[in-house]
Short mmCIF file of C-alpha atoms in Angstrom, two decimals:
data_model
loop_
_atom_site.label_atom_id
_atom_site.label_comp_id
_atom_site.label_asym_id
_atom_site.label_seq_id
_atom_site.Cartn_x
_atom_site.Cartn_y
_atom_site.Cartn_z
CA MET A 1 17.96 -13.43 -0.25
CA ASP A 2 15.82 -16.62 -1.79
CA ASN A 3 11.43 -15.36 -1.40
CA LEU A 4 10.73 -18.31 1.46
CA GLU A 5 13.03 -16.09 3.52
CA SER A 6 10.91 -13.06 3.03
CA ASP A 7 6.46 -14.70 2.82
CA SER A 8 7.82 -16.65 5.90
CA LEU A 9 8.88 -13.29 7.77
CA PRO A 10 6.71 -11.62 9.68
CA THR A 11 5.40 -7.58 9.22
CA GLU A 12 5.10 -5.15 11.70
CA VAL A 13 2.21 -2.45 11.01
CA ILE A 14 2.55 0.56 12.73
CA LEU A 15 -0.06 3.34 12.73
CA THR A 16 1.18 6.79 11.76
CA HIS A 17 -1.02 8.73 14.62
CA PRO A 18 -1.64 8.60 16.94
CA ARG A 19 1.85 6.09 16.24
CA ARG A 20 1.87 2.94 17.63
CA SER A 21 2.36 -0.45 16.87
CA LEU A 22 -0.75 -2.93 15.71
CA GLY A 23 1.88 -6.03 15.72
CA SER A 24 3.54 -8.10 13.68
CA ILE A 25 1.77 -10.45 10.40
CA CYS A 26 2.50 -13.20 8.66
CA PHE A 27 1.35 -11.45 5.53
CA ASP A 28 0.87 -14.14 2.47
CA TRP A 29 0.26 -10.54 -0.32
CA THR A 30 2.62 -8.57 -0.17
CA PRO A 31 1.19 -4.98 1.19
CA GLN A 32 2.04 -1.43 -1.18
CA PRO A 33 1.70 1.68 -0.18
CA GLY A 34 -2.31 2.06 -1.79
CA HIS A 35 -3.18 -1.31 -1.25
CA TYR A 36 -5.86 -1.67 1.85
CA LEU A 37 -5.89 -3.57 4.91
CA ASP A 38 -8.66 -5.00 7.29
CA LEU A 39 -6.91 -6.07 10.75
CA GLN A 40 -8.86 -6.60 13.60
CA GLY A 41 -12.07 -5.33 12.13
CA GLN A 42 -10.73 -2.21 11.53
CA THR A 43 -9.29 -0.94 7.77
CA TYR A 44 -5.88 0.53 7.19
CA ALA A 45 -4.32 2.36 3.71
CA VAL A 46 -0.05 0.85 3.38
CA LEU A 47 1.36 4.58 3.53
CA GLU A 48 4.95 3.78 3.42
CA ARG A 49 6.44 0.43 3.53
CA ARG A 50 9.99 -0.12 4.61
CA HIS A 51 12.97 -3.11 4.27
CA ARG A 52 16.05 -3.51 7.18
CA TYR A 53 18.55 -5.68 6.42
CA GLN A 54 21.92 -7.15 8.57
CA LEU A 55 24.83 -7.74 7.28
CA LYS A 56 25.49 -10.98 8.51
CA SER A 57 28.20 -13.21 6.92
CA GLY A 58 30.07 -11.09 3.90
CA ARG A 59 25.58 -10.70 2.97
CA TYR A 60 23.04 -8.23 2.98
CA ARG A 61 20.06 -10.06 4.86
CA LEU A 62 16.60 -8.59 4.95
CA TYR A 63 15.33 -8.88 9.30
CA GLN A 64 13.17 -6.64 9.75
CA ILE A 65 10.16 -5.37 7.18
CA SER A 66 8.03 -2.63 8.73
CA LEU A 67 4.48 -0.86 7.25
CA TYR A 68 3.57 2.03 8.60
CA VAL A 69 -0.98 2.59 7.90
CA GLN A 70 -3.27 4.99 8.49
CA SER A 71 -7.12 4.56 9.57
CA ALA A 72 -8.88 5.13 6.35
CA ASP A 73 -12.05 3.55 4.86
CA ARG A 74 -11.79 1.17 0.86
CA PRO A 75 -12.12 3.70 -1.33
CA GLN A 76 -16.09 3.54 -3.52
CA GLU A 77 -14.18 5.59 -6.71
CA ARG A 78 -10.94 3.77 -8.76
CA SER A 79 -10.29 3.19 -11.98
CA LEU A 80 -6.90 1.18 -13.42
CA VAL A 81 -4.49 2.57 -15.28
CA ASP A 82 -1.39 0.77 -16.10
CA GLY A 83 -1.89 -2.33 -14.50
CA ARG A 84 -2.55 0.13 -10.43
CA TRP A 85 -5.73 0.98 -9.20
CA VAL A 86 -6.08 4.50 -8.39
CA LEU A 87 -8.58 6.98 -5.96
CA GLY A 88 -11.13 8.51 -8.05
CA ASP A 89 -12.18 8.35 -11.95
CA ALA A 90 -8.75 8.60 -13.65
CA THR A 91 -10.53 10.29 -16.71
CA CYS A 92 -10.89 13.41 -15.00
CA GLN A 93 -7.75 16.39 -15.65
CA PHE A 94 -7.72 17.13 -11.96
CA ASN A 95 -7.38 13.11 -11.35
CA ALA A 96 -4.01 12.44 -8.53
CA HIS A 97 -3.55 9.27 -10.33
CA SER A 98 -2.29 8.35 -6.53
CA GLU A 99 -3.38 5.46 -4.61
CA LEU A 100 -3.68 7.44 -1.32
CA VAL A 101 -4.89 11.09 -3.26
CA ARG A 102 -8.28 10.96 -5.08
CA CYS A 103 -7.28 15.28 -6.43
CA ALA A 104 -6.63 18.33 -5.30
CA VAL A 105 -9.61 20.36 -6.39
CA ASN A 106 -12.21 17.98 -4.84
CA PRO A 107 -10.05 15.00 -3.13
CA GLU A 108 -12.49 13.63 -0.05
CA GLY A 109 -14.47 12.63 -3.04
CA PRO A 110 -16.26 11.92 -4.31
CA CYS A 111 -16.02 11.86 -8.64
CA GLY A 112 -19.72 11.52 -9.74
CA GLN A 113 -21.72 14.37 -10.45
CA CYS A 114 -18.13 16.67 -8.98
CA ARG A 115 -18.81 20.18 -10.75
CA TYR A 116 -14.96 20.03 -11.00
CA TYR A 117 -15.13 17.49 -13.44
CA GLU A 118 -13.16 18.37 -16.65
CA PRO A 119 -12.77 15.32 -19.04
CA LYS A 120 -8.50 15.29 -19.77
CA ASN A 121 -7.40 16.44 -22.94
CA THR A 122 -5.81 13.61 -24.82
CA GLN A 123 -4.56 15.63 -27.53
CA GLN A 124 -1.68 17.19 -27.90
CA SER A 125 -1.63 20.49 -28.40
CA ASN A 126 1.56 22.29 -30.13
#
């Protein structure tokens, strides 16, 4: 499959709850889980990306892309970890290092002034 084929393929955006299609859109970028996108004045978090392939002339070809999203506010607190953005303060030992979940003890945040904050132990214990 060449890149032009996937770039020109409309992506169906599906709201997870209540489940309904928000329409098909041709993106000029590749939204992945953990990314945020704005549609019709609303911000959505991408939860899942699915590709469907079709066997045609002995080759599988991408014929449908679906993004499953939920309504969300863009996070104000993010940390760059290994080249990707994660929610919250990644220096806390409770941080999930996830694009979708901040942490178990304070999932709604904010991290600043959190009473559960504990710096990550960077030393290896033997």
